[in-house]
XYZ file of C-alpha atoms in Angstrom:
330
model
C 93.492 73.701 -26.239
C 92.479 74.442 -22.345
C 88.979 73.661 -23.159
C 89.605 70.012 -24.673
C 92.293 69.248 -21.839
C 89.771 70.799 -19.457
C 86.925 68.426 -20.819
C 88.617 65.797 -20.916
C 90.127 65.488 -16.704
C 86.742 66.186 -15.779
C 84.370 63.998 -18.267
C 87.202 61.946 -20.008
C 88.246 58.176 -20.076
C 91.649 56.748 -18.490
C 93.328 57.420 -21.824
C 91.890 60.747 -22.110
C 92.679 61.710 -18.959
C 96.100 60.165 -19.001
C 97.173 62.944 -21.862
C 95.143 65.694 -20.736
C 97.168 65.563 -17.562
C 100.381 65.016 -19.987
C 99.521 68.022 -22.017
C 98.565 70.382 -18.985
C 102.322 69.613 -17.777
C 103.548 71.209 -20.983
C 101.078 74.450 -20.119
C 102.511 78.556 -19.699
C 102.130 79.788 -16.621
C 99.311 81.693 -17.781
C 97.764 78.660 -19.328
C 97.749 76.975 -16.296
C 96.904 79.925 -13.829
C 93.591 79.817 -16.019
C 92.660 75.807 -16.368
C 93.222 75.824 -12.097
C 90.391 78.473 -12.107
C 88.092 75.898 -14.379
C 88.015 72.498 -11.658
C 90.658 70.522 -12.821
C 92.685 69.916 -9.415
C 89.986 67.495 -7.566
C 90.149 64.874 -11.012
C 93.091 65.345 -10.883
C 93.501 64.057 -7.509
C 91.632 61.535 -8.124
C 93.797 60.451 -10.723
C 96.621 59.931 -7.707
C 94.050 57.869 -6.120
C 94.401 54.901 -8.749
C 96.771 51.665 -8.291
C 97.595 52.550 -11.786
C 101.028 54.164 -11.829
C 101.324 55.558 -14.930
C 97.977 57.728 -14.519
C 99.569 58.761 -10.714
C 103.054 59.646 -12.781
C 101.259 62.181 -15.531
C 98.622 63.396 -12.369
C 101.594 64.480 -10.466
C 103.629 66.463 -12.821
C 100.250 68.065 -13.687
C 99.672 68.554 -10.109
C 103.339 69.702 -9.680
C 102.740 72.178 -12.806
C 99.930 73.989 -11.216
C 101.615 73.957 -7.711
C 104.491 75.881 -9.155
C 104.758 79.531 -8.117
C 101.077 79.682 -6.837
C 100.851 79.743 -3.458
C 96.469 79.878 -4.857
C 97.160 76.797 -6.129
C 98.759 74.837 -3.591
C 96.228 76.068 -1.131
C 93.715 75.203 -3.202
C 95.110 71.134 -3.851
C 95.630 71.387 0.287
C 92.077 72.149 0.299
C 90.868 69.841 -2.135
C 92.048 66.836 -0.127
C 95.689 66.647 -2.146
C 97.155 66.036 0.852
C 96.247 62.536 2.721
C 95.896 61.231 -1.132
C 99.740 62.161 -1.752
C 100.998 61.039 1.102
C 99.609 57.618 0.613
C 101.669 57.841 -2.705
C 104.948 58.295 -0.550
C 104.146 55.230 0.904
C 104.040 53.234 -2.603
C 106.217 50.595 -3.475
C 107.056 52.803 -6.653
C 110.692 54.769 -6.577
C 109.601 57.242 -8.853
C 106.593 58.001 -7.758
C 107.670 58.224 -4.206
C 110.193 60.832 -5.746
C 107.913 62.547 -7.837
C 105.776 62.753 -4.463
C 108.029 64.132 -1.954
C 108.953 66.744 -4.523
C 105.074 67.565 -4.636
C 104.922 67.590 -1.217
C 108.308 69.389 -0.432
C 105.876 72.162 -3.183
C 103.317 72.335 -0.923
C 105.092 72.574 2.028
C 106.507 75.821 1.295
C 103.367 77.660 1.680
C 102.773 78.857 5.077
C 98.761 78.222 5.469
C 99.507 74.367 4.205
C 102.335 73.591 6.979
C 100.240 72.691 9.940
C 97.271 70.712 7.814
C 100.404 68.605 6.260
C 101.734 67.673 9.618
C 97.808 67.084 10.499
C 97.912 64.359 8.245
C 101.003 62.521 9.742
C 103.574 63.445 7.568
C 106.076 64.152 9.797
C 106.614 60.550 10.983
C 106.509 59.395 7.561
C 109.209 61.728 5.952
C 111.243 60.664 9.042
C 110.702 57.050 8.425
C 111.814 57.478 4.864
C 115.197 59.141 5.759
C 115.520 55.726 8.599
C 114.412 52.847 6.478
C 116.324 51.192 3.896
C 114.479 53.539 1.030
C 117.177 56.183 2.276
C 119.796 54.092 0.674
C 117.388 53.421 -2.108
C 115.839 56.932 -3.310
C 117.673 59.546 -5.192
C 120.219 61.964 -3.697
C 118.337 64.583 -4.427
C 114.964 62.957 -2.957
C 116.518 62.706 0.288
C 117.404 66.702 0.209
C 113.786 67.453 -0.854
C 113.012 65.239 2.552
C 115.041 67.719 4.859
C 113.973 71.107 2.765
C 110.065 69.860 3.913
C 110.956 69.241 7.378
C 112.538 72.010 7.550
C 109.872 73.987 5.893
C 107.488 72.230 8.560
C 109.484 73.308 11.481
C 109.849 76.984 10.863
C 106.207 77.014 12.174
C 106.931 76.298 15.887
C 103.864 74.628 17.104
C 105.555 71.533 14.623
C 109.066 71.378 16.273
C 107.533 68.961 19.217
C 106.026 66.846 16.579
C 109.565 66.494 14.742
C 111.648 65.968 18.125
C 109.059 63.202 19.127
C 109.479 61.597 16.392
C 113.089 60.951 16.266
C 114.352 63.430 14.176
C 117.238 64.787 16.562
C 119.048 61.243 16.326
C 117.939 61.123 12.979
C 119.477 64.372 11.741
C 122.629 63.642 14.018
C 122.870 60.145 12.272
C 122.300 61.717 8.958
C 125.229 64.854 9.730
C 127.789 61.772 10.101
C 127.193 59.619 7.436
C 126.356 61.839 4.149
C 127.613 63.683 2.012
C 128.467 67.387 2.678
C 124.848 69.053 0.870
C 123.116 66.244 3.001
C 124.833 67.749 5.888
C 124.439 70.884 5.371
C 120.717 70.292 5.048
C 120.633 68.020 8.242
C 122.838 70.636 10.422
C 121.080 73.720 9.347
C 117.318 71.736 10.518
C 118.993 70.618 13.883
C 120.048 74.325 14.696
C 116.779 75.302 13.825
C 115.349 72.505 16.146
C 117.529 73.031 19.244
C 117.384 76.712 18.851
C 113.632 76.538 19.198
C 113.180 74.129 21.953
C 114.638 73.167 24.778
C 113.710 69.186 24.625
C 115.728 69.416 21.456
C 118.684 70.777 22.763
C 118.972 68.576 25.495
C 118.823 65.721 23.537
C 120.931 66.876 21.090
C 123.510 67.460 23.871
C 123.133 64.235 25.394
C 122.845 61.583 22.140
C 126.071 59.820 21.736
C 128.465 61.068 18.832
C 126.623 64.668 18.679
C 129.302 66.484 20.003
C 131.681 64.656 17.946
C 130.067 64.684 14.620
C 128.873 68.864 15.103
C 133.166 69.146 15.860
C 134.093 67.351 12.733
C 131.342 68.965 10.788
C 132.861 72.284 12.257
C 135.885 71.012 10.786
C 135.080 69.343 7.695
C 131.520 70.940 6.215
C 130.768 73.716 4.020
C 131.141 77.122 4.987
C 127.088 77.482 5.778
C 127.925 73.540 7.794
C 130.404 75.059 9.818
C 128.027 77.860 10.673
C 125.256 75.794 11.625
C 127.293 73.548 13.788
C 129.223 76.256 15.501
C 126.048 77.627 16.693
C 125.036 74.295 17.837
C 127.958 73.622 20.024
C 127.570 77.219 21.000
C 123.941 76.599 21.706
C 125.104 73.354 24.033
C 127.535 74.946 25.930
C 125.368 77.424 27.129
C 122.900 75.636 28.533
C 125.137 73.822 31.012
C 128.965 74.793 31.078
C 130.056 72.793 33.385
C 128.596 69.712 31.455
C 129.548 70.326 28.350
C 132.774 72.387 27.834
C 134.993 69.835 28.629
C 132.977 67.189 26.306
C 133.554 69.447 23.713
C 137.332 70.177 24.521
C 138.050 66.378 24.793
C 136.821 66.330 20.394
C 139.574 69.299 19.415
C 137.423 71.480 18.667
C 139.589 74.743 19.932
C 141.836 74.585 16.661
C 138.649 74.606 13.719
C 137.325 77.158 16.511
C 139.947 79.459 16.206
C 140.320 79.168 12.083
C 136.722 79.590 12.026
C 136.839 82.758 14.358
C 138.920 84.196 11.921
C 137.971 83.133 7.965
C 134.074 81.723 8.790
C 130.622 84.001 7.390
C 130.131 87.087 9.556
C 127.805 84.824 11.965
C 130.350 81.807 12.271
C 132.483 84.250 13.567
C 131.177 85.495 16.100
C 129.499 82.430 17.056
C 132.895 80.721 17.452
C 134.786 83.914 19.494
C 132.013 83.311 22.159
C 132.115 79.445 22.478
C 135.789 80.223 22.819
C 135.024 82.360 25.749
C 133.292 79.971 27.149
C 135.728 77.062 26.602
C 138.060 78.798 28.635
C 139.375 77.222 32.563
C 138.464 74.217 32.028
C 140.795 72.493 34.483
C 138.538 69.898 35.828
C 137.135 68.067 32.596
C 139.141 64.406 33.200
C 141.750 65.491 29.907
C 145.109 63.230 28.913
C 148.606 64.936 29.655
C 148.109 65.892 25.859
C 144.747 67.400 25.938
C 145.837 68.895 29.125
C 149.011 70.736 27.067
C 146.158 71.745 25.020
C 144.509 73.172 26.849
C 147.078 75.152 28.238
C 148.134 76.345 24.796
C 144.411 77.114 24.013
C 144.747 79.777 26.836
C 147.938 81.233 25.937
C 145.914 81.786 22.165
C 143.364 83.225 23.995
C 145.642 85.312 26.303
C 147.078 87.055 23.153
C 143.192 87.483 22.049
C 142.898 89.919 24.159
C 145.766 91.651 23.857
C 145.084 92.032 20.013
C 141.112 92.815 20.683
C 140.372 90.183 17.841
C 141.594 87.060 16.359
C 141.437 88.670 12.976
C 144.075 91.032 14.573
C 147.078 88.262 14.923
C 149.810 87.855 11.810
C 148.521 85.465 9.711
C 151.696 83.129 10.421
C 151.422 83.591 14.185
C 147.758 82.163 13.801
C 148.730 79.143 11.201
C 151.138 78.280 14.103
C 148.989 78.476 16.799
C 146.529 76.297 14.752
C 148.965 74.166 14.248
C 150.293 73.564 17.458
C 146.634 72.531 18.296
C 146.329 70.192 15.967
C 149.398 68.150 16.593
């Protein structure tokens, strides 16, 4: 069976070719571990290189097939120009095989020697302009997480995080944190922190794009468990950088009552991400607040007061904290 599908990508017809790549989709691992070996990817490459979309459909799910769990393979369809040829499929008029193409790509993308030739090849900008343009709206919810999984595959290798900021993707990933739904988010929160962790151009304009501060607070608020980590460290990572600047910006969103529940019941890292952005919330007695936020503020440092006393926030009565969070919200 490997021989005749074999034969038949390399020396075959359009209809030969067409169920060759069908049947090498259906392949073992082992099965298609071997036919790789044997010069199959560059036809079927090719094959992507048609305007006929049902020949790109069955040469990407073959493509896909060999991809999966080889990191031999996708090196060796990066190599053998899979690349610029898939990306010009993103681009397509065709839903599903822009789908079935970021998925490929979001494949490849995961192995490490692949990252820097796929930015290369300008792919950054276009996954970017795909989570901007109307096709957002248009493509599959779980396109649009394969979108943020590749960038943020692409941006764990540093050299790529300039590429992504320059492009847009801080405002985009800032726009995409408010307006999605919460896996969305939690994709688009945990690729800003590892942006503005990374570099400094990213923080700042993180820090300075309007709505950031807000949206990170209600994602703090409202977001997963992993969200609120990932926007915790954010605002922590803000604050930082210029305390004087920013403390009172993030005061004026109420962030000091999800601060203090997530000091308390947040992962391990949340934690202690939130007891030291509530350190350095503290005296904030010039930041322009309302007689309310101003009462807030006062209360926030009574809470923190008995902090101290207790070592820990985890060290107050349950009930004493609910009221305290309370109190804060109101």
């Amino acid at each position: 069976m490997e021989e005749m599908v074999v034969e038949a990508l390399l020396f075959g017809d359009r209809q030969a070719q067409l169920l060759a790549a069908r049947q090498l989709a259906q392949f073992s691992n082992k099965q298609r571990h071997k036919i790789a070996e044997k010069g199959v990817v560059p036809p079927l490459i090719l094959m992507l290189s048609t305007n006929d979309c049902e020949v790109i459909e069955a040469a990407l799910f073959a493509l896909l097939s060999l991809a999966f769990r080889s990191e031999r393979n996708k090196t060796l369809i990066a190599k053998s120009g899979g690349i610029t040829v898939l990306l010009d499929v993103i681009q397509c008029e065709n839903k599903l095989l822009v789908e079935l193409g970021v998925a490929f790509l979001l494949t490849l993308s995961s192995c490490g020697s692949n990252k820097m030739e796929i930015a290369s090849f300008g792919a950054i900008p276009i996954l970017l302009e795909l989570l901007n343009s109307q096709s957002y709206n248009n493509m599959s919810f779980q396109a649009n997480l394969d979108i943020l999984s590749t960038l943020h595959n692409l941006s764990t290798c540093n050299q790529l995080i300039p590429s992504i900021v320059s492009y847009g993707g801080v405002a985009t990933l800032i726009r995409l944190i408010k307006l999605t739904s919460e896996l969305v988010m939690e994709k688009a929160v945990a690729l800003l922190e590892n942006l503005v962790s990374s570099s400094r151009i990213a923080l700042e304009e993180a820090a300075r794009t309007e709505g950031a501060i807000q949206c990170l607070v209600e994602a703090m608020e409202e977001g997963s468990r992993q969200c609120k980590e990932h926007a915790v460290a954010i605002l922590l990572l803000i604050c930082d950088s210029c305390r004087d600047r920013y403390r009172g910006m993030i005061l004026r969103e109420g962030a000091m009552a999800a601060l203090l529940q997530l000091s308390v019941d947040g992962t391990r890292r949340a934690r202690d991400k939130a007891k030291r952005l509530l350190f350095l919330l503290r005296d904030c007695s010039n930041c322009g607040q309302t007689s309310n936020q101003t009462k807030n503020i006062v209360l926030f440092e009574q809470i923190m007061r008995q902090i101290e006393q207790v070592g820990e926030p985890e060290g107050m009565s349950v009930a004493l904290l609910e009221e305290m969070i309370s109190k804060l919200r109101t």
